[in-house]
Amino acid sequence: MSQRLISRDPALKRLRDEGYDVSIIDGYLVVGHVPYVTPEREVAYGALACAIGASGDDVFPPTDHTMRFVGEQPCMSNGARYEKIINQEVNETVAPGLVATYSFSCKPPSGQYADYHEKVATYIAILGTEAHVLDPTATAQAFLPVTSDGTDGSVFHYIDTASSRAGINATNDKLRGQRIAIVGLGGTGSHILDLVAKTWVEQIHLYDDDLLQQHNAFRTPGALSEQDLKSASTKVAFLATTYSRLRTGVVPHEYRVDEHNVHELAGMDFVFLALTDGAAKKIIVDALEQYDVAFIDCGMGLYKVGDALAGQVRVTTSTPHQREDARQRISFVDGEQDEYSENIQTAELNSLNADMAVIKWKKLNGFYLDLDHEHNTVYVLDGNTMINEDKDGDADHDQS
């Protein structure tokens, strides 16, 4: 119940979003990693705790101005006992393994704190001011990992504080619960996974039978070790293990999609295609159209101009309401023998291709505002030009 209460109460959520180590344990609000000065004039870290009242998901305002402290005797920067806030010494268990040693008292001018943010911030400032004299880097805003307790239905192993701080939880809800498939986990597909894994979708299914090889290290997000490359793992097994550290629902399928298993895509809410096998792509596209599943096809083509590279990056969107335009844009011929097919390392273009695809997917879900409703986007590298085509209602494929 701790994180659910914190997420729903504006004052507690603000404390967490500002980086304080906040939890609710056995009816106590506990704030850890609070810097203070010890009698030896050293900076140490203790905890503040106070009883908290709640009914269901509603947190009551503070009923008194006192605070319990877990740590050594708090002092001023000169080592003198901090008489200003110490009310008395206590021996009070506030949580399993957490025993308060002091009771603090600092009454605000109004006589009562408006909320727990004001109360906690006041006591942290009092202790922290003295600690900063000895160590200017000491802070209670450590942004420590906040473990999910499962009460918010999150797919992440720890709280998505980035979305919380930005105030876009409601926007993220538009993606919650989706089942996504990524077919092809090379450079572009692995970058798509990196982006989609950080959204609130329920499941991400990965399809590819290729082994993880050395050239993948130069296209895949993150940094692969030599041991990773010696593991003889498939790409999807490695990536599923890696991203399962962040979240649940990453499902590896260590095989290619063909006519015998393409039916597995029927239950997906959306599919990203990042493969160059034209015959396999045709089987998949035919099936997705039959299943009324929306998808995005990613493509890239590079060529040499002297000793430099030029080319294009493409994202084509196919939805049940607009299939024909996509059919005209998607090639079902195996990848051309250009510089990209010869394993030139172009991680930034793989990333761009993935970015374009994921942004469009989010637009389809109302996450981002979409004014053009384009279904085909091409980035031309040498001219740094982005071309939008096949807009809703445009039969003549106007470009902009």
CSV table of C-alpha atoms in Angstrom, one decimal:
chain,number,residue,atom,x,y,z
A,1,MET,CA,0.0,0.0,0.0
A,2,SER,CA,3.0,2.3,0.5
A,3,GLN,CA,3.6,3.3,-3.1
A,4,ARG,CA,-0.1,3.5,-3.9
A,5,LEU,CA,-0.6,6.0,-1.1
A,6,ILE,CA,2.4,8.0,-2.1
A,7,SER,CA,1.3,8.1,-5.8
A,8,ARG,CA,-2.2,9.3,-4.9
A,9,ASP,CA,-1.3,12.0,-2.3
A,10,PRO,CA,0.1,15.2,-4.0
A,11,ALA,CA,2.4,16.1,-1.1
A,12,LEU,CA,3.9,12.6,-0.7
A,13,LYS,CA,4.2,12.3,-4.5
A,14,ARG,CA,6.0,15.6,-4.6
A,15,LEU,CA,8.5,14.4,-2.1
A,16,ARG,CA,9.2,11.3,-4.1
A,17,ASP,CA,9.4,13.2,-7.4
A,18,GLU,CA,11.9,15.6,-5.9
A,19,GLY,CA,14.2,12.7,-5.1
A,20,TYR,CA,13.6,12.0,-1.4
A,21,ASP,CA,13.7,8.4,-0.1
A,22,VAL,CA,10.0,8.2,0.9
A,23,SER,CA,8.1,5.1,2.1
A,24,ILE,CA,5.2,4.3,4.4
A,25,ILE,CA,5.8,1.4,6.8
A,26,ASP,CA,3.5,0.2,9.5
A,27,GLY,CA,1.6,3.5,9.7
A,28,TYR,CA,4.8,5.7,9.6
A,29,LEU,CA,6.0,8.0,6.9
A,30,VAL,CA,9.7,7.3,6.7
A,31,VAL,CA,12.2,9.5,4.9
A,32,GLY,CA,15.7,8.0,4.6
A,33,HIS,CA,19.1,9.3,3.4
A,34,VAL,CA,18.8,12.5,5.5
A,35,PRO,CA,22.2,14.2,6.0
A,36,TYR,CA,23.1,15.4,9.5
A,37,VAL,CA,26.2,16.2,11.6
A,38,THR,CA,27.4,13.7,14.2
A,39,PRO,CA,29.1,14.7,17.5
A,40,GLU,CA,32.5,13.9,15.8
A,41,ARG,CA,31.6,16.7,13.2
A,42,GLU,CA,31.2,14.1,10.5
A,43,VAL,CA,28.3,14.1,8.0
A,44,ALA,CA,26.2,10.9,8.3
A,45,TYR,CA,22.8,9.9,7.0
A,46,GLY,CA,19.8,9.1,9.2
A,47,ALA,CA,16.0,8.9,8.8
A,48,LEU,CA,13.0,10.9,9.7
A,49,ALA,CA,9.7,9.3,10.7
A,50,CYS,CA,6.3,10.4,11.8
A,51,ALA,CA,2.9,8.7,12.2
A,52,ILE,CA,0.7,9.1,9.2
A,53,GLY,CA,-3.1,8.8,9.0
A,54,ALA,CA,-5.0,7.5,6.0
A,55,SER,CA,-8.3,6.1,5.1
A,56,GLY,CA,-8.3,4.0,1.9
A,57,ASP,CA,-6.4,6.1,-0.6
A,58,ASP,CA,-6.8,9.4,1.3
A,59,VAL,CA,-4.0,10.7,3.4
A,60,PHE,CA,-4.9,13.0,6.3
A,61,PRO,CA,-2.9,16.2,6.9
A,62,PRO,CA,-0.3,16.1,9.7
A,63,THR,CA,-1.9,16.2,13.1
A,64,ASP,CA,1.2,17.4,15.1
A,65,HIS,CA,4.5,19.1,14.4
A,66,THR,CA,6.9,16.6,15.9
A,67,MET,CA,9.2,14.2,14.1
A,68,ARG,CA,11.1,11.1,15.1
A,69,PHE,CA,14.8,10.7,14.1
A,70,VAL,CA,16.8,7.6,13.5
A,71,GLY,CA,20.6,8.1,13.9
A,72,GLU,CA,23.2,9.4,16.3
A,73,GLN,CA,22.8,12.6,18.3
A,74,PRO,CA,22.3,15.4,15.7
A,75,CYS,CA,24.7,18.3,16.0
A,76,MET,CA,25.4,21.7,14.6
A,77,SER,CA,28.4,22.1,12.3
A,78,ASN,CA,30.6,23.0,15.2
A,79,GLY,CA,29.8,19.7,17.0
A,80,ALA,CA,27.4,21.2,19.6
A,81,ARG,CA,24.2,19.3,20.3
A,82,TYR,CA,21.4,20.6,18.1
A,83,GLU,CA,19.2,21.9,21.0
A,84,LYS,CA,17.1,23.9,18.6
A,85,ILE,CA,15.1,20.8,17.4
A,86,ILE,CA,15.9,18.1,19.9
A,87,ASN,CA,12.9,17.6,22.1
A,88,GLN,CA,13.9,14.4,23.9
A,89,GLU,CA,15.8,11.1,23.6
A,90,VAL,CA,13.5,8.1,22.8
A,91,ASN,CA,13.8,4.4,22.1
A,92,GLU,CA,10.8,3.9,19.7
A,93,THR,CA,10.5,1.3,17.0
A,94,VAL,CA,9.0,3.0,13.9
A,95,ALA,CA,9.5,0.1,11.5
A,96,PRO,CA,11.0,-3.4,11.5
A,97,GLY,CA,14.7,-2.8,12.2
A,98,LEU,CA,14.3,1.0,12.4
A,99,VAL,CA,14.5,2.5,16.0
A,100,ALA,CA,14.0,6.2,16.6
A,101,THR,CA,16.6,7.7,19.0
A,102,TYR,CA,15.4,11.3,19.2
A,103,SER,CA,12.2,13.2,19.0
A,104,PHE,CA,12.3,16.6,17.2
A,105,SER,CA,10.0,19.5,17.7
A,106,CYS,CA,9.8,22.5,15.3
A,107,LYS,CA,6.4,24.1,15.3
A,108,PRO,CA,5.6,26.3,12.2
A,109,PRO,CA,4.3,29.8,12.7
A,110,SER,CA,0.8,28.7,11.8
A,111,GLY,CA,1.0,26.1,14.5
A,112,GLN,CA,0.4,23.1,12.1
A,113,TYR,CA,2.0,22.0,8.9
A,114,ALA,CA,-0.2,22.2,5.8
A,115,ASP,CA,0.9,18.8,4.4
A,116,TYR,CA,3.7,16.3,4.7
A,117,HIS,CA,5.9,17.9,2.1
A,118,GLU,CA,6.1,21.1,4.2
A,119,LYS,CA,6.8,19.1,7.3
A,120,VAL,CA,9.5,16.8,5.9
A,121,ALA,CA,11.2,19.6,3.9
A,122,THR,CA,11.4,21.8,7.0
A,123,TYR,CA,13.2,19.2,9.1
A,124,ILE,CA,15.5,18.2,6.3
A,125,ALA,CA,16.4,21.8,5.7
A,126,ILE,CA,17.2,22.3,9.4
A,127,LEU,CA,19.5,19.3,9.5
A,128,GLY,CA,20.9,19.8,6.0
A,129,THR,CA,22.0,23.4,6.6
A,130,GLU,CA,24.5,22.2,9.2
A,131,ALA,CA,25.6,19.3,7.1
A,132,HIS,CA,26.2,21.5,4.1
A,133,VAL,CA,28.8,23.5,6.1
A,134,LEU,CA,31.0,20.5,6.3
A,135,ASP,CA,30.0,18.8,3.0
A,136,PRO,CA,28.3,21.0,0.4
A,137,THR,CA,27.5,17.9,-1.7
A,138,ALA,CA,25.4,16.3,1.1
A,139,THR,CA,21.7,16.0,0.1
A,140,ALA,CA,18.6,14.1,0.9
A,141,GLN,CA,17.5,14.3,-2.7
A,142,ALA,CA,19.5,11.2,-3.8
A,143,PHE,CA,16.9,9.9,-6.3
A,144,LEU,CA,17.4,6.3,-5.0
A,145,PRO,CA,15.6,3.5,-6.8
A,146,VAL,CA,12.0,3.3,-5.8
A,147,THR,CA,10.9,-0.4,-5.9
A,148,SER,CA,7.4,-1.1,-7.1
A,149,ASP,CA,5.2,-2.9,-4.6
A,150,GLY,CA,2.7,-4.1,-7.2
A,151,THR,CA,-0.2,-2.0,-6.0
A,152,ASP,CA,-0.3,0.2,-9.1
A,153,GLY,CA,-0.3,-2.7,-11.7
A,154,SER,CA,3.0,-1.5,-13.0
A,155,VAL,CA,5.0,-3.6,-15.5
A,156,PHE,CA,8.2,-2.1,-14.1
A,157,HIS,CA,10.3,-3.5,-11.3
A,158,TYR,CA,10.7,0.0,-9.9
A,159,ILE,CA,8.5,3.1,-10.0
A,160,ASP,CA,8.4,5.1,-13.2
A,161,THR,CA,9.4,8.4,-11.5
A,162,ALA,CA,10.3,10.0,-14.8
A,163,SER,CA,6.7,10.0,-16.0
A,164,SER,CA,5.5,10.9,-12.5
A,165,ARG,CA,7.8,14.0,-12.3
A,166,ALA,CA,6.7,15.1,-15.8
A,167,GLY,CA,3.0,14.7,-14.9
A,168,ILE,CA,2.3,12.4,-17.9
A,169,ASN,CA,1.0,9.3,-16.2
A,170,ALA,CA,-2.5,9.8,-17.8
A,171,THR,CA,-0.8,10.1,-21.2
A,172,ASN,CA,1.2,6.9,-20.6
A,173,ASP,CA,-2.1,5.1,-19.7
A,174,LYS,CA,-3.0,5.3,-23.4
A,175,LEU,CA,-0.3,2.6,-24.0
A,176,ARG,CA,-1.1,0.5,-21.0
A,177,GLY,CA,-2.1,-3.1,-21.5
A,178,GLN,CA,-1.1,-3.4,-25.2
A,179,ARG,CA,0.6,-6.5,-26.6
A,180,ILE,CA,3.3,-5.5,-29.0
A,181,ALA,CA,5.4,-7.6,-31.4
A,182,ILE,CA,8.8,-6.7,-32.9
A,183,VAL,CA,9.8,-8.9,-35.9
A,184,GLY,CA,13.5,-8.6,-36.5
A,185,LEU,CA,15.8,-7.7,-33.7
A,186,GLY,CA,18.8,-6.3,-35.6
A,187,GLY,CA,19.9,-2.7,-35.3
A,188,THR,CA,16.5,-1.1,-35.9
A,189,GLY,CA,14.5,-3.7,-34.1
A,190,SER,CA,16.7,-3.6,-31.0
A,191,HIS,CA,16.4,0.2,-30.8
A,192,ILE,CA,12.6,-0.2,-31.1
A,193,LEU,CA,12.7,-2.6,-28.2
A,194,ASP,CA,14.7,-0.1,-26.1
A,195,LEU,CA,12.0,2.5,-26.6
A,196,VAL,CA,8.9,0.4,-26.3
A,197,ALA,CA,10.3,-1.3,-23.1
A,198,LYS,CA,10.1,2.0,-21.3
A,199,THR,CA,6.4,2.4,-22.0
A,200,TRP,CA,3.5,0.8,-20.0
A,201,VAL,CA,2.6,-1.8,-22.6
A,202,GLU,CA,1.8,-5.2,-21.1
A,203,GLN,CA,3.8,-7.5,-23.3
A,204,ILE,CA,6.6,-7.2,-25.9
A,205,HIS,CA,7.1,-10.2,-28.1
A,206,LEU,CA,10.4,-10.6,-29.9
A,207,TYR,CA,10.8,-12.6,-33.1
A,208,ASP,CA,14.2,-13.5,-34.6
A,209,ASP,CA,16.3,-16.7,-34.9
A,210,ASP,CA,19.7,-15.0,-35.5
A,211,LEU,CA,22.6,-15.5,-33.1
A,212,LEU,CA,24.1,-12.5,-31.3
A,213,GLN,CA,27.3,-11.7,-33.2
A,214,GLN,CA,30.1,-9.2,-33.0
A,215,HIS,CA,28.6,-6.8,-35.6
A,216,ASN,CA,25.4,-6.6,-33.5
A,217,ALA,CA,27.4,-4.9,-30.7
A,218,PHE,CA,27.8,-1.8,-32.9
A,219,ARG,CA,24.1,-1.5,-33.7
A,220,THR,CA,22.5,-2.6,-30.4
A,221,PRO,CA,21.6,-0.1,-27.6
A,222,GLY,CA,24.0,-0.2,-24.6
A,223,ALA,CA,27.4,-1.8,-24.4
A,224,LEU,CA,27.9,-5.6,-25.1
A,225,SER,CA,30.8,-7.3,-23.4
A,226,GLU,CA,33.1,-9.9,-25.0
A,227,GLN,CA,31.4,-12.5,-22.7
A,228,ASP,CA,28.0,-11.5,-24.1
A,229,LEU,CA,29.3,-12.1,-27.6
A,230,LYS,CA,30.8,-15.5,-26.6
A,231,SER,CA,27.6,-16.7,-25.1
A,232,ALA,CA,26.3,-18.2,-28.3
A,233,SER,CA,22.9,-16.7,-27.4
A,234,THR,CA,20.3,-15.6,-29.9
A,235,LYS,CA,19.6,-11.9,-30.1
A,236,VAL,CA,16.1,-12.2,-28.7
A,237,ALA,CA,17.2,-14.3,-25.7
A,238,PHE,CA,20.0,-11.8,-24.9
A,239,LEU,CA,17.7,-8.8,-25.3
A,240,ALA,CA,14.8,-10.4,-23.4
A,241,THR,CA,17.2,-11.1,-20.5
A,242,THR,CA,18.6,-7.6,-20.6
A,243,TYR,CA,15.2,-5.8,-20.7
A,244,SER,CA,13.7,-8.1,-18.1
A,245,ARG,CA,15.9,-6.3,-15.6
A,246,LEU,CA,13.7,-3.3,-16.2
A,247,ARG,CA,10.2,-4.8,-16.6
A,248,THR,CA,8.0,-7.8,-17.0
A,249,GLY,CA,6.4,-9.0,-20.2
A,250,VAL,CA,9.4,-9.3,-22.5
A,251,VAL,CA,8.7,-12.6,-24.4
A,252,PRO,CA,11.4,-14.1,-26.6
A,253,HIS,CA,10.6,-16.2,-29.7
A,254,GLU,CA,13.8,-17.7,-31.0
A,255,TYR,CA,12.5,-18.4,-34.5
A,256,ARG,CA,11.5,-16.6,-37.6
A,257,VAL,CA,7.9,-15.7,-38.5
A,258,ASP,CA,6.7,-17.8,-41.4
A,259,GLU,CA,3.5,-19.3,-42.8
A,260,HIS,CA,3.4,-21.9,-40.0
A,261,ASN,CA,3.5,-19.5,-37.0
A,262,VAL,CA,2.4,-16.2,-38.4
A,263,HIS,CA,-1.0,-16.7,-36.7
A,264,GLU,CA,0.8,-15.8,-33.4
A,265,LEU,CA,0.6,-12.2,-34.5
A,266,ALA,CA,-3.2,-12.3,-34.6
A,267,GLY,CA,-3.4,-11.5,-30.9
A,268,MET,CA,-1.2,-8.4,-31.1
A,269,ASP,CA,-2.4,-4.9,-30.7
A,270,PHE,CA,0.5,-3.6,-32.9
A,271,VAL,CA,3.5,-5.0,-34.8
A,272,PHE,CA,6.8,-3.4,-35.8
A,273,LEU,CA,8.5,-5.0,-38.8
A,274,ALA,CA,12.3,-4.5,-38.9
A,275,LEU,CA,13.4,-7.3,-41.3
A,276,THR,CA,14.9,-7.4,-44.8
A,277,ASP,CA,13.6,-10.8,-45.9
A,278,GLY,CA,11.1,-9.8,-48.6
A,279,ALA,CA,9.3,-13.2,-48.8
A,280,ALA,CA,8.8,-13.4,-45.1
A,281,LYS,CA,7.6,-9.9,-44.9
A,282,LYS,CA,5.0,-10.6,-47.5
A,283,ILE,CA,3.6,-13.5,-45.5
A,284,ILE,CA,3.5,-11.3,-42.4
A,285,VAL,CA,1.9,-8.3,-44.1
A,286,ASP,CA,-0.8,-10.5,-45.8
A,287,ALA,CA,-1.6,-12.0,-42.4
A,288,LEU,CA,-1.7,-8.7,-40.5
A,289,GLU,CA,-4.0,-7.3,-43.0
A,290,GLN,CA,-6.3,-10.3,-42.7
A,291,TYR,CA,-6.1,-10.1,-38.9
A,292,ASP,CA,-6.9,-6.3,-38.9
A,293,VAL,CA,-3.7,-5.6,-37.0
A,294,ALA,CA,-2.0,-2.3,-37.5
A,295,PHE,CA,1.8,-2.3,-38.1
A,296,ILE,CA,4.8,-0.2,-39.1
A,297,ASP,CA,7.4,-1.3,-41.6
A,298,CYS,CA,10.9,0.1,-41.2
A,299,GLY,CA,13.4,0.5,-44.0
A,300,MET,CA,16.8,1.9,-44.8
A,301,GLY,CA,18.9,2.3,-47.9
A,302,LEU,CA,22.4,3.7,-48.1
A,303,TYR,CA,24.9,4.2,-50.9
A,304,LYS,CA,28.3,5.7,-51.3
A,305,VAL,CA,29.1,9.1,-52.7
A,306,GLY,CA,32.8,9.2,-52.9
A,307,ASP,CA,34.0,8.1,-49.5
A,308,ALA,CA,30.8,9.4,-47.8
A,309,LEU,CA,27.4,7.7,-47.3
A,310,ALA,CA,24.0,9.0,-48.4
A,311,GLY,CA,20.6,7.4,-48.3
A,312,GLN,CA,17.2,7.4,-46.8
A,313,VAL,CA,15.4,6.1,-43.7
A,314,ARG,CA,11.7,5.1,-44.1
A,315,VAL,CA,8.7,4.4,-41.9
A,316,THR,CA,5.5,3.1,-43.5
A,317,THR,CA,2.3,2.7,-41.4
A,318,SER,CA,-0.5,0.4,-42.3
A,319,THR,CA,-3.8,0.5,-40.4
A,320,PRO,CA,-7.1,-1.3,-41.1
A,321,HIS,CA,-8.4,2.0,-42.5
A,322,GLN,CA,-5.5,2.7,-44.8
A,323,ARG,CA,-3.8,-0.4,-46.4
A,324,GLU,CA,-3.4,0.4,-50.0
A,325,ASP,CA,-0.9,3.2,-49.6
A,326,ALA,CA,1.3,1.1,-47.4
A,327,ARG,CA,1.2,-1.7,-50.0
A,328,GLN,CA,2.6,0.6,-52.6
A,329,ARG,CA,5.5,1.7,-50.3
A,330,ILE,CA,6.6,-1.6,-48.8
A,331,SER,CA,9.1,-3.7,-50.8
A,332,PHE,CA,8.8,-7.4,-50.8
A,333,VAL,CA,12.1,-8.0,-52.5
A,334,ASP,CA,15.0,-9.1,-50.3
A,335,GLY,CA,17.2,-6.2,-49.1
A,336,GLU,CA,19.2,-4.6,-51.8
A,337,GLN,CA,22.9,-5.1,-51.9
A,338,ASP,CA,23.7,-1.6,-50.7
A,339,GLU,CA,26.2,-0.5,-48.0
A,340,TYR,CA,23.8,-1.2,-45.2
A,341,SER,CA,23.4,-4.9,-46.2
A,342,GLU,CA,27.2,-5.2,-46.1
A,343,ASN,CA,27.1,-4.4,-42.4
A,344,ILE,CA,28.3,-0.8,-42.4
A,345,GLN,CA,27.8,0.3,-38.8
A,346,THR,CA,25.1,2.9,-38.8
A,347,ALA,CA,23.8,2.9,-35.2
A,348,GLU,CA,22.5,6.4,-35.4
A,349,LEU,CA,20.4,5.7,-38.5
A,350,ASN,CA,19.1,2.5,-36.8
A,351,SER,CA,18.2,4.6,-33.8
A,352,LEU,CA,16.5,7.2,-36.0
A,353,ASN,CA,14.5,4.6,-37.9
A,354,ALA,CA,13.3,3.2,-34.5
A,355,ASP,CA,12.6,6.7,-33.2
A,356,MET,CA,10.5,7.5,-36.2
A,357,ALA,CA,8.5,4.3,-35.9
A,358,VAL,CA,7.9,4.5,-32.2
A,359,ILE,CA,6.8,8.2,-32.4
A,360,LYS,CA,4.3,7.3,-35.1
A,361,TRP,CA,3.0,4.4,-33.0
A,362,LYS,CA,2.5,6.8,-30.1
A,363,LYS,CA,0.8,9.3,-32.4
A,364,LEU,CA,-1.7,6.5,-33.4
A,365,ASN,CA,-2.5,6.0,-29.8
A,366,GLY,CA,-2.9,9.7,-29.0
A,367,PHE,CA,0.2,10.0,-26.9
A,368,TYR,CA,1.6,12.7,-29.3
A,369,LEU,CA,-0.5,15.2,-31.1
A,370,ASP,CA,-0.7,14.3,-34.8
A,371,LEU,CA,-1.7,17.1,-37.2
A,372,ASP,CA,-0.6,15.5,-40.6
A,373,HIS,CA,-1.8,11.9,-40.0
A,374,GLU,CA,0.9,10.8,-42.5
A,375,HIS,CA,1.3,7.1,-43.2
A,376,ASN,CA,4.7,7.2,-44.9
A,377,THR,CA,7.7,9.2,-43.7
A,378,VAL,CA,11.1,9.4,-45.4
A,379,TYR,CA,14.2,11.0,-44.0
A,380,VAL,CA,16.7,12.0,-46.7
A,381,LEU,CA,20.2,12.0,-45.1
A,382,ASP,CA,22.2,14.2,-47.4
A,383,GLY,CA,19.6,17.0,-47.5
A,384,ASN,CA,18.5,16.6,-43.9
A,385,THR,CA,14.9,16.5,-45.2
A,386,MET,CA,11.9,14.8,-43.7
A,387,ILE,CA,9.1,14.0,-46.2
A,388,ASN,CA,5.5,13.2,-45.0
A,389,GLU,CA,3.3,11.3,-47.5
A,390,ASP,CA,0.0,9.4,-47.7
A,391,LYS,CA,-1.9,11.6,-45.3
A,392,ASP,CA,-5.5,10.7,-44.4
A,393,GLY,CA,-7.7,11.8,-47.2
A,394,ASP,CA,-4.8,12.4,-49.7
A,395,ALA,CA,-5.3,10.3,-52.7
A,396,ASP,CA,-2.6,12.0,-54.7
A,397,HIS,CA,0.2,11.4,-52.2
A,398,ASP,CA,1.1,15.1,-51.7
A,399,GLN,CA,4.4,15.7,-50.0
A,400,SER,CA,5.3,18.2,-47.3
